[in-house]
Short mmCIF file of C-alpha atoms and ligand atoms in Angstrom, two decimals:
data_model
loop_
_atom_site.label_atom_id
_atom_site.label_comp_id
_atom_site.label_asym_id
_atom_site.label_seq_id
_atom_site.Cartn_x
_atom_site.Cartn_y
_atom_site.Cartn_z
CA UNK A 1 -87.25 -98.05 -122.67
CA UNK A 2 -88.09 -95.72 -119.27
CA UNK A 3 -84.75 -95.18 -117.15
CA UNK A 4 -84.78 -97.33 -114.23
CA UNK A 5 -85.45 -96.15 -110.94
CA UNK A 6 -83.02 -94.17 -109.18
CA UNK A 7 -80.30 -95.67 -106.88
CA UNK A 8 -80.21 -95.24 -102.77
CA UNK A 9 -76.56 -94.79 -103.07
CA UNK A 10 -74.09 -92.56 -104.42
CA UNK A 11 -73.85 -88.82 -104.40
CA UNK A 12 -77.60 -88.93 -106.41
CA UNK A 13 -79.04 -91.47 -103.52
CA UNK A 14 -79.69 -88.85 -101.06
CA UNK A 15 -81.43 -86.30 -103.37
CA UNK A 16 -83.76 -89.88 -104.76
CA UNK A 17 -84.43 -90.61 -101.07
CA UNK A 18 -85.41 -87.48 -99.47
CA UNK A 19 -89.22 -87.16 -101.50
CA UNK A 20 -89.24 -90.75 -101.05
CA UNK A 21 -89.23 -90.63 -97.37
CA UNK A 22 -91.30 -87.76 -97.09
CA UNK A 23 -94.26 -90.22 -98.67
CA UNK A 24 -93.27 -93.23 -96.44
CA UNK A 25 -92.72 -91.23 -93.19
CA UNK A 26 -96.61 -89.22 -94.06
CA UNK A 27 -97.68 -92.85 -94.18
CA UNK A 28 -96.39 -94.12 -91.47
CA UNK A 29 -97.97 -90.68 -89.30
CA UNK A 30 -101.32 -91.22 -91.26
CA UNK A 31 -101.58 -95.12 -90.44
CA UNK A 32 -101.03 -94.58 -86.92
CA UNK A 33 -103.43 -91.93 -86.42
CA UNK A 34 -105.73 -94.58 -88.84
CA UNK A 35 -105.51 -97.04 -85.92
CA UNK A 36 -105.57 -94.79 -82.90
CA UNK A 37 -104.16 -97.29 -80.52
CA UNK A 38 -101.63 -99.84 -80.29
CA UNK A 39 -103.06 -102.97 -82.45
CA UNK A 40 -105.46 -102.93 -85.12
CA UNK A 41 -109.05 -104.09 -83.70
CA UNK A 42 -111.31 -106.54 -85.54
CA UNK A 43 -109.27 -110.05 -85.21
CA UNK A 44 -107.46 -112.15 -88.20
CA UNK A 45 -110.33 -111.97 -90.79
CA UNK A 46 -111.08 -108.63 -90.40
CA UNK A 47 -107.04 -107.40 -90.66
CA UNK A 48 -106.53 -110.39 -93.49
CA UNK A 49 -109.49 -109.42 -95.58
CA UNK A 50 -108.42 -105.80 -95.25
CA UNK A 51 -104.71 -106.22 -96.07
CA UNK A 52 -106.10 -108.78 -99.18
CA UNK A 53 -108.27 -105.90 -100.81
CA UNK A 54 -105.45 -103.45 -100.25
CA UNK A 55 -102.47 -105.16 -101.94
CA UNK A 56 -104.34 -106.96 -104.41
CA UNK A 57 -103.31 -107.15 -107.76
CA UNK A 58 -99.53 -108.20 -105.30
CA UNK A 59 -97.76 -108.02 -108.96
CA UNK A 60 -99.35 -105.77 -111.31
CA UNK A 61 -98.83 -106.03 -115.09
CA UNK A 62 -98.30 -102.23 -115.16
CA UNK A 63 -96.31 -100.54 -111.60
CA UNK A 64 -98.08 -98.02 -110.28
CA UNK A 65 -95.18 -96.26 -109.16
CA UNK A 66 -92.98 -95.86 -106.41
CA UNK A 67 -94.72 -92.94 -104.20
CA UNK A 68 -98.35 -94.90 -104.79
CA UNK A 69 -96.73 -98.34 -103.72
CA UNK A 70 -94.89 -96.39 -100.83
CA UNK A 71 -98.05 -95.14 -99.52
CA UNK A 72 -100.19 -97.58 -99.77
CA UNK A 73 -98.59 -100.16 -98.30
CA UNK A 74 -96.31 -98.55 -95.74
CA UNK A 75 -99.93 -97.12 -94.65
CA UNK A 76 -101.74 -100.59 -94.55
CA UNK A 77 -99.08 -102.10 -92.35
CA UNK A 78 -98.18 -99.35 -90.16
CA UNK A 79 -102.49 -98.83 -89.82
CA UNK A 80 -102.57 -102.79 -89.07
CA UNK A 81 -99.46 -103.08 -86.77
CA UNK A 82 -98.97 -103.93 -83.21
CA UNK A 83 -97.21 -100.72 -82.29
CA UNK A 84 -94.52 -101.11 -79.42
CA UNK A 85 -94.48 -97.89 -79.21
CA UNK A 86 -97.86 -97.53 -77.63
CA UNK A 87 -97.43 -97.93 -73.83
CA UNK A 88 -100.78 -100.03 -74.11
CA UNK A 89 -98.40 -102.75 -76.20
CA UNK A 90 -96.54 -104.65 -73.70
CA UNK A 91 -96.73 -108.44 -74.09
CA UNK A 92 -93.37 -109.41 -75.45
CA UNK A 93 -89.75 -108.00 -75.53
CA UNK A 94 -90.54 -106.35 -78.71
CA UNK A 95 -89.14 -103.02 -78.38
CA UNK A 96 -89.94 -99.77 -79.61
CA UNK A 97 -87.17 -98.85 -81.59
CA UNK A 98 -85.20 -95.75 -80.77
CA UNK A 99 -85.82 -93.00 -83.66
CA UNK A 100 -82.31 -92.54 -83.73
CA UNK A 101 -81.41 -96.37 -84.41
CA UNK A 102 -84.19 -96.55 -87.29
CA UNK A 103 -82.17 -93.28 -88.97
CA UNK A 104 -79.16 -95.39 -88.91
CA UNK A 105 -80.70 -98.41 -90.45
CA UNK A 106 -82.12 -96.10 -92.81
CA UNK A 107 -78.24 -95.40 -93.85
CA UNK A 108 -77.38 -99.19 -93.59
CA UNK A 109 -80.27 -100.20 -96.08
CA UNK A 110 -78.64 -96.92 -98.60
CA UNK A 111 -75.08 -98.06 -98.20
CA UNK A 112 -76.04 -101.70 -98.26
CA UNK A 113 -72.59 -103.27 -96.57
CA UNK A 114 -72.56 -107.08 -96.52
CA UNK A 115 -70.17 -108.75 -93.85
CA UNK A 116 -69.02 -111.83 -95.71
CA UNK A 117 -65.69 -110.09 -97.16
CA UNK A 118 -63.76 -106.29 -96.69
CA UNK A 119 -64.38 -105.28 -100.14
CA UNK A 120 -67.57 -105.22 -99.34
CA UNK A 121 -68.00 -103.52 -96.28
CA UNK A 122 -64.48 -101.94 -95.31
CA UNK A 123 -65.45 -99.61 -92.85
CA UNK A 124 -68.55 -101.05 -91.83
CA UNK A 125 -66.45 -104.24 -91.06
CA UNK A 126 -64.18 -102.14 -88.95
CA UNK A 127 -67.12 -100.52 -86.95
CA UNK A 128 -68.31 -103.99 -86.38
CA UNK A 129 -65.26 -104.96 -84.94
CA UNK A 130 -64.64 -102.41 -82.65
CA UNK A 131 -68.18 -101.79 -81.42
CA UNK A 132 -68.45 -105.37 -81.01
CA UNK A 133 -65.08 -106.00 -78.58
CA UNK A 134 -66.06 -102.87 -76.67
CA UNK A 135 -69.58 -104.37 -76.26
CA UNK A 136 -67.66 -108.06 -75.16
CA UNK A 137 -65.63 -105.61 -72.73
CA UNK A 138 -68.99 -104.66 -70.99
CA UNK A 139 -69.50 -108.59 -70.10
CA UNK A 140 -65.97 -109.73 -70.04
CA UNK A 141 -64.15 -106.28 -68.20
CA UNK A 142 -61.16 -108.35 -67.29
CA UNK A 143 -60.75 -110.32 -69.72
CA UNK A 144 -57.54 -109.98 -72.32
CA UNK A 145 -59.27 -110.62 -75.91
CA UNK A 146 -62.83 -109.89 -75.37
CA UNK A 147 -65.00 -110.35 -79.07
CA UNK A 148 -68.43 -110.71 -80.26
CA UNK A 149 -70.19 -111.99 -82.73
CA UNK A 150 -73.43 -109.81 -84.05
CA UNK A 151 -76.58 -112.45 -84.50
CA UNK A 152 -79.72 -112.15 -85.94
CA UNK A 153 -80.45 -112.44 -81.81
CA UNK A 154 -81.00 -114.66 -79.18
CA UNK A 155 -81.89 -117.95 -81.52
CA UNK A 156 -79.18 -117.36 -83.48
CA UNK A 157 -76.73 -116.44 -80.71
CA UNK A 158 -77.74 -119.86 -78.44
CA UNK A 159 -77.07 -122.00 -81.56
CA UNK A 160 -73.59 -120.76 -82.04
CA UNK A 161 -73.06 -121.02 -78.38
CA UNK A 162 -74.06 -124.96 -78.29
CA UNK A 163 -71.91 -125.18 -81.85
CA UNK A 164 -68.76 -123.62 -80.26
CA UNK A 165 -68.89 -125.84 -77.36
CA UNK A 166 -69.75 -128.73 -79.32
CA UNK A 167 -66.35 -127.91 -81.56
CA UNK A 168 -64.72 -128.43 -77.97
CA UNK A 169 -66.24 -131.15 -77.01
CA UNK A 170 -67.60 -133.39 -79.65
CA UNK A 171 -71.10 -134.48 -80.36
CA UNK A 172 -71.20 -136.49 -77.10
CA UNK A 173 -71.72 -132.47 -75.06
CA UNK A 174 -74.71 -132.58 -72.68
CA UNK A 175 -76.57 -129.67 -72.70
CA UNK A 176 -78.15 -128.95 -69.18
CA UNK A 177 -80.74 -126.30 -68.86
CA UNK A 178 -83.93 -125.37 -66.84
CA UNK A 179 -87.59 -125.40 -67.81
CA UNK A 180 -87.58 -121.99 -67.90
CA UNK A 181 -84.30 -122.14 -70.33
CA UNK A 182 -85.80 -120.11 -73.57
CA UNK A 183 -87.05 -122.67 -75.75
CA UNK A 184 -84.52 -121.78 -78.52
CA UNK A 185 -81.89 -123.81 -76.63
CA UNK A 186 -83.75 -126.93 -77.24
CA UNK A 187 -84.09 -126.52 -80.65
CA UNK A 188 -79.89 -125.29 -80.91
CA UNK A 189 -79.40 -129.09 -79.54
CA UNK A 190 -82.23 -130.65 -82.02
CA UNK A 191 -80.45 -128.85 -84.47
CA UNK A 192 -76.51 -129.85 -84.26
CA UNK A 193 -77.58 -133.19 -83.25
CA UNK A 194 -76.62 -133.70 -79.92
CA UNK A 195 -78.30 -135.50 -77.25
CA UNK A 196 -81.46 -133.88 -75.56
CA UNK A 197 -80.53 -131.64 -72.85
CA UNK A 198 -80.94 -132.70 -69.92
CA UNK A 199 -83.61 -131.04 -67.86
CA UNK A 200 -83.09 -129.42 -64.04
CA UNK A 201 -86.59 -128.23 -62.64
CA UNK A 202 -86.82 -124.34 -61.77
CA UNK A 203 -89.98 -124.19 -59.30
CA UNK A 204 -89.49 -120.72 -58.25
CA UNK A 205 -88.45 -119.36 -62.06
CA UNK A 206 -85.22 -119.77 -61.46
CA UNK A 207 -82.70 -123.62 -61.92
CA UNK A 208 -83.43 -125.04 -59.22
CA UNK A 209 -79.16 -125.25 -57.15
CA UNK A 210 -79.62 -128.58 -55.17
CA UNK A 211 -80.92 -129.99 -58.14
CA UNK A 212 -78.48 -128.92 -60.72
CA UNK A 213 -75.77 -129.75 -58.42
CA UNK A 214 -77.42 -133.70 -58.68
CA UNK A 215 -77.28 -133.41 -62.45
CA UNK A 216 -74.03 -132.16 -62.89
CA UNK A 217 -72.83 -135.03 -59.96
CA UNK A 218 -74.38 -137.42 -61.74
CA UNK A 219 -72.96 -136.40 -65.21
CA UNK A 220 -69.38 -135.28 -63.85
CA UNK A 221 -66.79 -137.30 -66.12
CA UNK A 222 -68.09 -136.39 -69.67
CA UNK A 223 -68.30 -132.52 -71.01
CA UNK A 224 -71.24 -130.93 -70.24
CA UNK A 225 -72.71 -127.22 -70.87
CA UNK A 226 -74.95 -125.68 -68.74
CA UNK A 227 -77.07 -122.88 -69.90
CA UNK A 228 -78.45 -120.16 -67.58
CA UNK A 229 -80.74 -117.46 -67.98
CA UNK A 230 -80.90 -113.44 -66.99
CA UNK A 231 -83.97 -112.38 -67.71
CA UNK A 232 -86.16 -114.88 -68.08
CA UNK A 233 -88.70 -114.53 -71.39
CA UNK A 234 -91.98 -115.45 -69.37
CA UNK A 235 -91.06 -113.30 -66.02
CA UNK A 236 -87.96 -111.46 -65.93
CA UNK A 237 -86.35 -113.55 -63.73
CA UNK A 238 -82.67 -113.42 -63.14
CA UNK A 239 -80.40 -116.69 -62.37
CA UNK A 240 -78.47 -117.29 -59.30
CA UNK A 241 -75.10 -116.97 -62.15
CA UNK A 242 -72.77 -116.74 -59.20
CA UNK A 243 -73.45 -120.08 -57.61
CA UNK A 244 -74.01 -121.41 -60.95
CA UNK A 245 -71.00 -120.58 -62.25
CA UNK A 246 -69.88 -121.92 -58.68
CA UNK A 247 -70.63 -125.16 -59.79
CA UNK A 248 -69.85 -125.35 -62.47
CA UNK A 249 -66.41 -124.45 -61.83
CA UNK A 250 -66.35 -127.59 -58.97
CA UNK A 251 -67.79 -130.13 -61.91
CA UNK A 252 -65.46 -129.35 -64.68
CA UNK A 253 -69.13 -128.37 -66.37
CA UNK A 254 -68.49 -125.03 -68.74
CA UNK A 255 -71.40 -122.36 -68.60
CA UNK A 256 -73.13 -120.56 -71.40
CA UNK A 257 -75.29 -116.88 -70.27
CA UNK A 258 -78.46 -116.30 -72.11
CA UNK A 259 -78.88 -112.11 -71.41
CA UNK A 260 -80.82 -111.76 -74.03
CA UNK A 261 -82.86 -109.82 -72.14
CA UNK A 262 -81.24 -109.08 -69.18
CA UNK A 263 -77.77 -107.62 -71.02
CA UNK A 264 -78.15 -104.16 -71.04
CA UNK A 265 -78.41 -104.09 -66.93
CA UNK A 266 -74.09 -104.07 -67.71
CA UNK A 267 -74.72 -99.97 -68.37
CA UNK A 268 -77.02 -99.65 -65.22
CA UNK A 269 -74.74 -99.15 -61.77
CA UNK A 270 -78.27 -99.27 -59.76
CA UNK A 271 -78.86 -102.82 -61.42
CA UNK A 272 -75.70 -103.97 -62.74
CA UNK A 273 -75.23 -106.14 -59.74
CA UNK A 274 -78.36 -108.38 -60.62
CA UNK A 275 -75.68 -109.98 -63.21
CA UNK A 276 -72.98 -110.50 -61.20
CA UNK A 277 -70.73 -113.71 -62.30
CA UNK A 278 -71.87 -113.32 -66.04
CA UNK A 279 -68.00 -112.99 -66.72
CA UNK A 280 -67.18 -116.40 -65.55
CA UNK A 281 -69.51 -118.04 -68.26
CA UNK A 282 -67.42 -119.57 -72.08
CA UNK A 283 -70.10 -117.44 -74.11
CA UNK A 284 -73.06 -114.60 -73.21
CA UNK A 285 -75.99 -113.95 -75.29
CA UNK A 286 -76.90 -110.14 -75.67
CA UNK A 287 -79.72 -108.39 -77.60
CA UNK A 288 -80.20 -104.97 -77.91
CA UNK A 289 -83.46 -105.91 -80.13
CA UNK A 290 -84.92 -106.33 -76.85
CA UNK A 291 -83.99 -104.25 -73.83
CA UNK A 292 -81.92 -101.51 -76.35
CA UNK A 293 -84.51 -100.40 -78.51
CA UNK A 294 -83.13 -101.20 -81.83
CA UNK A 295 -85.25 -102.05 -84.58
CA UNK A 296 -84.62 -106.04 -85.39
CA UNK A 297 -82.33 -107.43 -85.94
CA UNK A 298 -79.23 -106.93 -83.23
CA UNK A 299 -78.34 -109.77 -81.47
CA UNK A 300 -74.46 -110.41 -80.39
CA UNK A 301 -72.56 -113.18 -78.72
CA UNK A 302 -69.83 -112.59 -76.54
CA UNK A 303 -66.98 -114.86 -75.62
CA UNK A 304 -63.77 -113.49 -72.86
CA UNK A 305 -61.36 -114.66 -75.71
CA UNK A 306 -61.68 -114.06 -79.51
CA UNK A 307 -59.78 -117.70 -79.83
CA UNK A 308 -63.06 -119.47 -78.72
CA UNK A 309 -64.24 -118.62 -82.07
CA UNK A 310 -61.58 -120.28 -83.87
CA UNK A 311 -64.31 -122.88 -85.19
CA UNK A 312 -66.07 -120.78 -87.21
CA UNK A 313 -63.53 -120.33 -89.68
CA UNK A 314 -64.10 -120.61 -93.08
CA UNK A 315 -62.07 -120.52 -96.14
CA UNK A 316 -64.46 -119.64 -99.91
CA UNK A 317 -61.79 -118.53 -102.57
CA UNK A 318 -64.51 -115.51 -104.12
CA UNK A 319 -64.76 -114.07 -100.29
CA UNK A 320 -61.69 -114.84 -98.37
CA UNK A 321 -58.56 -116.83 -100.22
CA UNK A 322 -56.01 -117.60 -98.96
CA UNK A 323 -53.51 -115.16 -100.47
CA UNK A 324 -56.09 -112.00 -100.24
CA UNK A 325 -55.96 -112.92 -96.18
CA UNK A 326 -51.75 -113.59 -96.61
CA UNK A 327 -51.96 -109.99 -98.06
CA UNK A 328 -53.54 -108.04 -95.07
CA UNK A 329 -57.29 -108.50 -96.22
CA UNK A 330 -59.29 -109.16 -92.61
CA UNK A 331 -61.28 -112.04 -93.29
CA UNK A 332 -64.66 -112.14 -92.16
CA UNK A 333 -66.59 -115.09 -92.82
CA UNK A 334 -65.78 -116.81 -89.58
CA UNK A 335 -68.00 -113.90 -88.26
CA UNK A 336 -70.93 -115.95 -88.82
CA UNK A 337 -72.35 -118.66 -90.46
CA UNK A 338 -74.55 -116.54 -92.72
CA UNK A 339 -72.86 -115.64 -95.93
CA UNK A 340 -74.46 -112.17 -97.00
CA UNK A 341 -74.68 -110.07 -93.72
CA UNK A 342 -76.52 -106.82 -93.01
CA UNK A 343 -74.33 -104.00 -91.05
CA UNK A 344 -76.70 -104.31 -87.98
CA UNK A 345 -73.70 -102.97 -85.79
CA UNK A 346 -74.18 -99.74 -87.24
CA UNK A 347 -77.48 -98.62 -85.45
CA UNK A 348 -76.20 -100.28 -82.62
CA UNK A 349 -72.86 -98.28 -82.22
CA UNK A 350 -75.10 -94.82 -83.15
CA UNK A 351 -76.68 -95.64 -80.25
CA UNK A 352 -73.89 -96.27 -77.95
CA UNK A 353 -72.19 -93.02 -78.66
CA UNK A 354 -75.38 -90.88 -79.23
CA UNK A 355 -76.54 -92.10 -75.55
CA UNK A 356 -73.60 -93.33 -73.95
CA UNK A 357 -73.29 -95.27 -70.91
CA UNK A 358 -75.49 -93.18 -68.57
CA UNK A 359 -78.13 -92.69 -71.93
CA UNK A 360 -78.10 -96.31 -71.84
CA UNK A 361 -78.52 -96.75 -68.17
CA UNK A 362 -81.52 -94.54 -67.33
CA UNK A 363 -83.35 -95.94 -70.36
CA UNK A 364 -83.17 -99.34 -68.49
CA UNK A 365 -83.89 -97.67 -65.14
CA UNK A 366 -86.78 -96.35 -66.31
CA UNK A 367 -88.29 -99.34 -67.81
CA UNK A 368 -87.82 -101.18 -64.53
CA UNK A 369 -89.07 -98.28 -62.69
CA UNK A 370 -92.43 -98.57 -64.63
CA UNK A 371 -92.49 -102.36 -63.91
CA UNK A 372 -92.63 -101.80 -60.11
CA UNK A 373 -95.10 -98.77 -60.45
CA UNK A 374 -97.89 -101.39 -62.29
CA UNK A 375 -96.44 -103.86 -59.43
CA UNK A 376 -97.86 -101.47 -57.37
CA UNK A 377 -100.84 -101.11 -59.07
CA UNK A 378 -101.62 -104.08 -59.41
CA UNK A 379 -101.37 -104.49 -55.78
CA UNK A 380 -103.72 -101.49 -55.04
CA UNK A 381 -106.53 -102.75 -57.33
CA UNK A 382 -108.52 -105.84 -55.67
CA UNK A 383 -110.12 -106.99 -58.19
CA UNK A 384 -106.40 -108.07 -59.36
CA UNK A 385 -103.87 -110.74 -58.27
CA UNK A 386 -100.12 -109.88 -58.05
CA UNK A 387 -97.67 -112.79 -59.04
CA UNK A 388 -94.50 -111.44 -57.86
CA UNK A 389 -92.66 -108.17 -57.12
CA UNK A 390 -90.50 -107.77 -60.75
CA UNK A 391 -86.89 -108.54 -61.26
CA UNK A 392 -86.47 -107.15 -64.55
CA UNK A 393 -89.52 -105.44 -66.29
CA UNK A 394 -91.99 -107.98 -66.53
CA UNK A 395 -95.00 -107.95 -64.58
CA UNK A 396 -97.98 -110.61 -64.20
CA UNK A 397 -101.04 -110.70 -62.95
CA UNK A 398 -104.19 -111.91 -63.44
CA UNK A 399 -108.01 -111.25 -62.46
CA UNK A 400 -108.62 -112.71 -58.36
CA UNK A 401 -109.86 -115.67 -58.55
CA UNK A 402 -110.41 -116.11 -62.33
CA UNK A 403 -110.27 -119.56 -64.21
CA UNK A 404 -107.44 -120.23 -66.52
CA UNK A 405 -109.69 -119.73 -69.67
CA UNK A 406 -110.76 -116.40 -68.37
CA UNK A 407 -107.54 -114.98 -68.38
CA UNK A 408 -106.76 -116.65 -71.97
CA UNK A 409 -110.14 -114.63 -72.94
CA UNK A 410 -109.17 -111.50 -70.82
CA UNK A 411 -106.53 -111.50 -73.35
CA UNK A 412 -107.77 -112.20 -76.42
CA UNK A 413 -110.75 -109.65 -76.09
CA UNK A 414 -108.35 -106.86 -75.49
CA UNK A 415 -106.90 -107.81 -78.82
CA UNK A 416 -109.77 -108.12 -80.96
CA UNK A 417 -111.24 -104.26 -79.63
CA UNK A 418 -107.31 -102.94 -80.30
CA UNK A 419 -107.09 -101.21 -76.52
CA UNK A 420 -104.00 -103.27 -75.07
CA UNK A 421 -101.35 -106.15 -76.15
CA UNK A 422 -100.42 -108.27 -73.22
CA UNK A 423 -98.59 -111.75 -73.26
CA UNK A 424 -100.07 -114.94 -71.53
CA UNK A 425 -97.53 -116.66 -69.30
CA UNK A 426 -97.73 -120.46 -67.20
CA UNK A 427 -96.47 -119.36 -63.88
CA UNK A 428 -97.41 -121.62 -60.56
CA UNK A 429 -99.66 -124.11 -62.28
CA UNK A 430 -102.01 -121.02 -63.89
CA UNK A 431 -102.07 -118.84 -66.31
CA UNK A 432 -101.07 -115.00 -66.00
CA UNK A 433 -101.20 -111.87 -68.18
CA UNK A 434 -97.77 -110.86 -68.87
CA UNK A 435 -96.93 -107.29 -69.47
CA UNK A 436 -93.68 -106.77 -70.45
CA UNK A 437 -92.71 -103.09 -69.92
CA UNK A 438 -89.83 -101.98 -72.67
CA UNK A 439 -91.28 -98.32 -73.73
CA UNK A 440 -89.25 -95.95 -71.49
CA UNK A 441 -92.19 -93.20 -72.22
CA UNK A 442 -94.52 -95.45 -70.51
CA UNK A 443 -95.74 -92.76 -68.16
CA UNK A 444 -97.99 -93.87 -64.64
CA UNK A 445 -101.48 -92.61 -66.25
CA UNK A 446 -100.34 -95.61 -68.74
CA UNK A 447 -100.40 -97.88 -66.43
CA UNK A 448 -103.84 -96.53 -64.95
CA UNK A 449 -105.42 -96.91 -67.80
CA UNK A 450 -104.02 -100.71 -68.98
CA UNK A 451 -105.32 -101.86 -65.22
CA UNK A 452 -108.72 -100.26 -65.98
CA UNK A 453 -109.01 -102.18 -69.09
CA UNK A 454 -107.81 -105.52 -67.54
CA UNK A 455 -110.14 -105.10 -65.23
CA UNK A 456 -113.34 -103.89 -67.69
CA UNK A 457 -113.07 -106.83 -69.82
CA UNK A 458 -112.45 -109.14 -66.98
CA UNK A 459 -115.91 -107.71 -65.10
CA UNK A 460 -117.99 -108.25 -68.86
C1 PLP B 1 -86.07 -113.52 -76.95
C2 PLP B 1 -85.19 -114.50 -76.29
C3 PLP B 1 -84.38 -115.34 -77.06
C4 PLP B 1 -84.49 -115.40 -78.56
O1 PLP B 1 -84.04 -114.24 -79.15
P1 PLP B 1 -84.49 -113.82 -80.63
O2 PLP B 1 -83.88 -112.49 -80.77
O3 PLP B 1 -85.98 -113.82 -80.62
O4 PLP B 1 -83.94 -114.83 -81.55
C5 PLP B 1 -83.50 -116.17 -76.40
N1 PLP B 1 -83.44 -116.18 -75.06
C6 PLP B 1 -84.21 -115.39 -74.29
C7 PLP B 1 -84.08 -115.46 -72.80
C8 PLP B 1 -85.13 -114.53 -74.88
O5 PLP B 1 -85.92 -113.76 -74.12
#
C-alpha cells in the first residue's frame, strides 16, 4: 500500500501545495502563451478533437501522478479557454477575475468551509455574516436590519426573490416583468409554480411606465411583484427604479431589483446616482461575478430587513437541532436552500478590504470609461453603426447597412480565427454585436484594434 496523497489542509497543506501550484500556475502561463489570444481558434471539432486526444484514457488503470495530471490538463483548458482577461474577450459579463480574489479562493478550496452548520465553518460563517450585512448596507443605507444572502448569482438570487415573496403571498403572486427582464425570472416562476408573469413591453430597453402603470391598474386587488432591471444583460440599460418603485408604492404592488450587473455602481459616487430608488425595492440582486471581478461563483441577495428571510428556515437534527440552536449554536441553513455551501464570501470580503470603496469605484469607472471610448469609436469609423451612447459598459454596434446574418457571421468568424469574443444582441428589430467591456486594463489601442477586426471580417 503507497501513502495517499497529501492533504491541502493542516500545518502540512501549505508545504503539499506550494510545488503543486508552481506546476499548475507554469501551466496556466504556458497555455496562454499556447493560444496567443483570447479564444482558442479552429471551431468545436477542432477544440473537441483536441481536448479528446489530450485527456484520453479520462480514468486510467494506473495514475500518472499528480504534477503530470496538473499539467496536462490545467494546460489543455487554460490553452483552449475563452480568456476574459484578454481585452479582445468582451461578449458577456464574464469577468476577469481579480488575482487577488483567485488567491483567496485558492485558501477557500484548502480550508474547505461548508455553510450548512458552525461546526463546520465557524469563522467563515461569521465572515459571511458580516461581509454580507455590510454589503446589504450598501443597497439598504437606511435601513435598520439590512442582510444578504450569498447565491450561486443572479439565477439563483431571482429564484429566492420570487420564493420569498411567494411565502408572503401565496401561489396566487403575479410576477410582472419586462421583455428585457433576464430570462432567469421566467424560469424562477416556471419553477415555484406560479402563474406566468405577466409581460409589460420595454421598446426603448427599458419597462415601458404608461404601460406598467395599465398592468399594475388592471391587476391592483391581488399581490403582485414586479421585477426591474439595472443593467440590463443585452445593453446595459438601467430602469427608471424611482418611478417604478413610484408605482408600485401607489398599487400596493411590492418590487424586486435585479443589479446583477448594475450593483457595484453603489461604490461609484460619479455613477451611484444611475441606481437611485434601489432601496425602496423588498429584495436586490447583486453579483460581484460580474461587474466585481471575482472568479464564479458570488452572487448575493439583499433584503432592508433580515426578517424577510424568515421563510427559509429550516430545521435537520445532524446540522441545526433544536437544542444545539437553544445552546448559542448560529444556525445556518436558512442561509440557503443548498445544503453543502462553498465560503464564496471569502474572496469577496478580500476584495472589499484589499480595494476598499474607492478600489472598488475606479475599477467600475474605468470599465465604463472604456465603454464610451469604443462608443466613440465606433462613431468615428463609417463603415460602423452606433446603437446607442452606453449606460453601463455595454456597447453595440454593427457593420452599416449589413443584413442580420452578416452580423451573426461577423461573429462567428471572429471566433473560429481566435482574434475577438463578442456577444450577439436583438436590439430595434436587428441584430447587433455586443461587446461587453468588464476588463479594467482594457486600454484605447484595445479598442483600435477590436474595431479593425470588426471591420476586416465584415469587408471579406
Ligand atoms: C447574468 C444575469 C443574471 C443571472 O446571473 P447568473 O450569475 O448567471 O446566475 C440575472 N440577471 C441579470 C440582469 C444578469 O445580467
Amino acid at each position: 500500500m503507497s501513502t495517499p496523497p497529501p492533504l491541502a489542509g493542516g500545518t502540512a497543506g501549505p508545504d503539499a501545495l506550494r510545488p503543486l501550484l508552481d506546476v499548475v500556475l507554469d501551466a496556466l502561463r504556458s497555455g496562454a502563451v499556447a493560444r496567443g489570444g483570447p479564444f482558442p481558434p479552429g471551431g468545436p471539432e477542432t477544440l473537441g478533437t483536441a481536448v479528446r486526444e489530450t485527456v484520453t484514457p479520462v480514468i486510467p488503470a494506473e495514475g500518472r501522478g499528480a504534477e503530470e495530471a496538473l499539467r496536462t490538463l490545467v494546460e489543455a483548458v487554460a490553452h483552449g479557454a475563452a480568456d476574459p482577461a484578454d481585452p479582445r474577450c468582451a461578449a458577456h459579463l464574464h469577468a476577469p477575475p481579480l488575482a487577488l480574489a483567485v488567491a483567496a479562493d485558492l485558501a477557500a478550496s484548502a480550508l474547505n468551509p461548508s455553510l450548512d452548520s458552525w461546526d463546520q465553518a465557524p469563522a467563515a460563517s461569521a465572515l459571511e455574516a458580516e461581509t454580507a450585512r455590510a454589503l446589504a448596507a450598501e443597497v439598504y443605507p437606511d435601513a435598520a436590519r439590512p442582510d444578504a444572502l450569498v447565491t450561486t448569482g443572479g439565477t439563483e438570487g431571482n429564484q429566492l426573490a420570487l420564493l420569498l415573496a411567494r411565502e408572503r403571498h401565496g401561489a396566487a403572486l403575479t410576477v410582472v416583468c419586462g421583455t428585457h427582464t433576464h430570462h432567469s425570472v421566467r424560469r424562477a416562476a416556471w419553477l415555484l409554480g406560479l402563474p406566468e408573469p405577466v409581460t409589460v413591453p420595454a421598446p426603448a430597453g427599458t419597462t415601458d411606465l404608461a404601460a406598467l402603470d395599465a398592468t399594475l391598474a388592471r391587476l391592483r386587488g391581488g399581490p403582485v411583484l414586479v421585477t426591474a432591471t439595472a443593467g440590463t444583460t443585452d445593453t446595459g440599460r438601467i430602469d427608471p427604479l424611482p418611478a417604478i418603485a413610484g408605482l408600485c408604492e401607489r398599487y400596493g404592488a411590492e418590487l424586486h431589483v435585479d443589479a446583477a450587473y448594475g450593483g457595484t455602481l453603489l461604490f461609484s459616487p460619479r455613477h451611484r446616482d444611475l441606481l437611485r430608488g434601489i432601496d425602496r425595492a423588498r429584495s436586490t440582486v447583486l453579483d460581484l461575478h460580474k461587474m466585481g471581478w471575482q472568479p464564479v461563483a458570488a452572487g448575493l441577495l439583499a433584503v432592508p430587513d433580515s426578517a424577510l428571510l424568515a421563510p427559509l428556515a429550516h430545521t435537520a437534527d445532524y446540522l441545526n437541532a433544536d437544542d444545539d440552536t437553544e445552546a448559542g449554536l448560529p444556525d445556518l441553513l436558512g442561509r440557503s436552500l443548498r445544503t453543502t455551501r462553498r465560503p464564496d464570501i471569502l474572496k469577496i470580503a478580500v476584495t472589499l478590504r484589499a480595494l476598499g470603496r474607492g478600489g472598488l469605484a475606479e475599477l467600475a469607472d474605468r470599465t465604463l470609461t472604456a465603454a464610451h471610448d469604443l462608443a466613440d469609436l465606433v462613431e468615428k469609423t463609417p463603415a460602423l453603426e452606433l446603437h446607442a451612447r452606453p449606460v453601463l459598459s455595454t456597447v453595440l454596434f454593427r457593420p452599416r447597412g449589413a443584413a442580420d446574418a452578416t452580423v451573426a457571421r461577423v461573429r462567428r468568424s471572429l471566433l473560429h480565427d481566435g482574434s475577438a469574443v463578442l456577444g450577439r444582441a436583438r436590439a430595434d428589430g436587428r441584430l447587433w454585436l455586443k461587446a461587453t467591456l468588464l476588463n479594467p486594463h482594457t486600454a484605447p489601442g484595445d479598442l483600435e484594434t477590436l474595431i479593425a477586426l470588426v471591420e476586416g471580417s465584415s469587408a471579406r
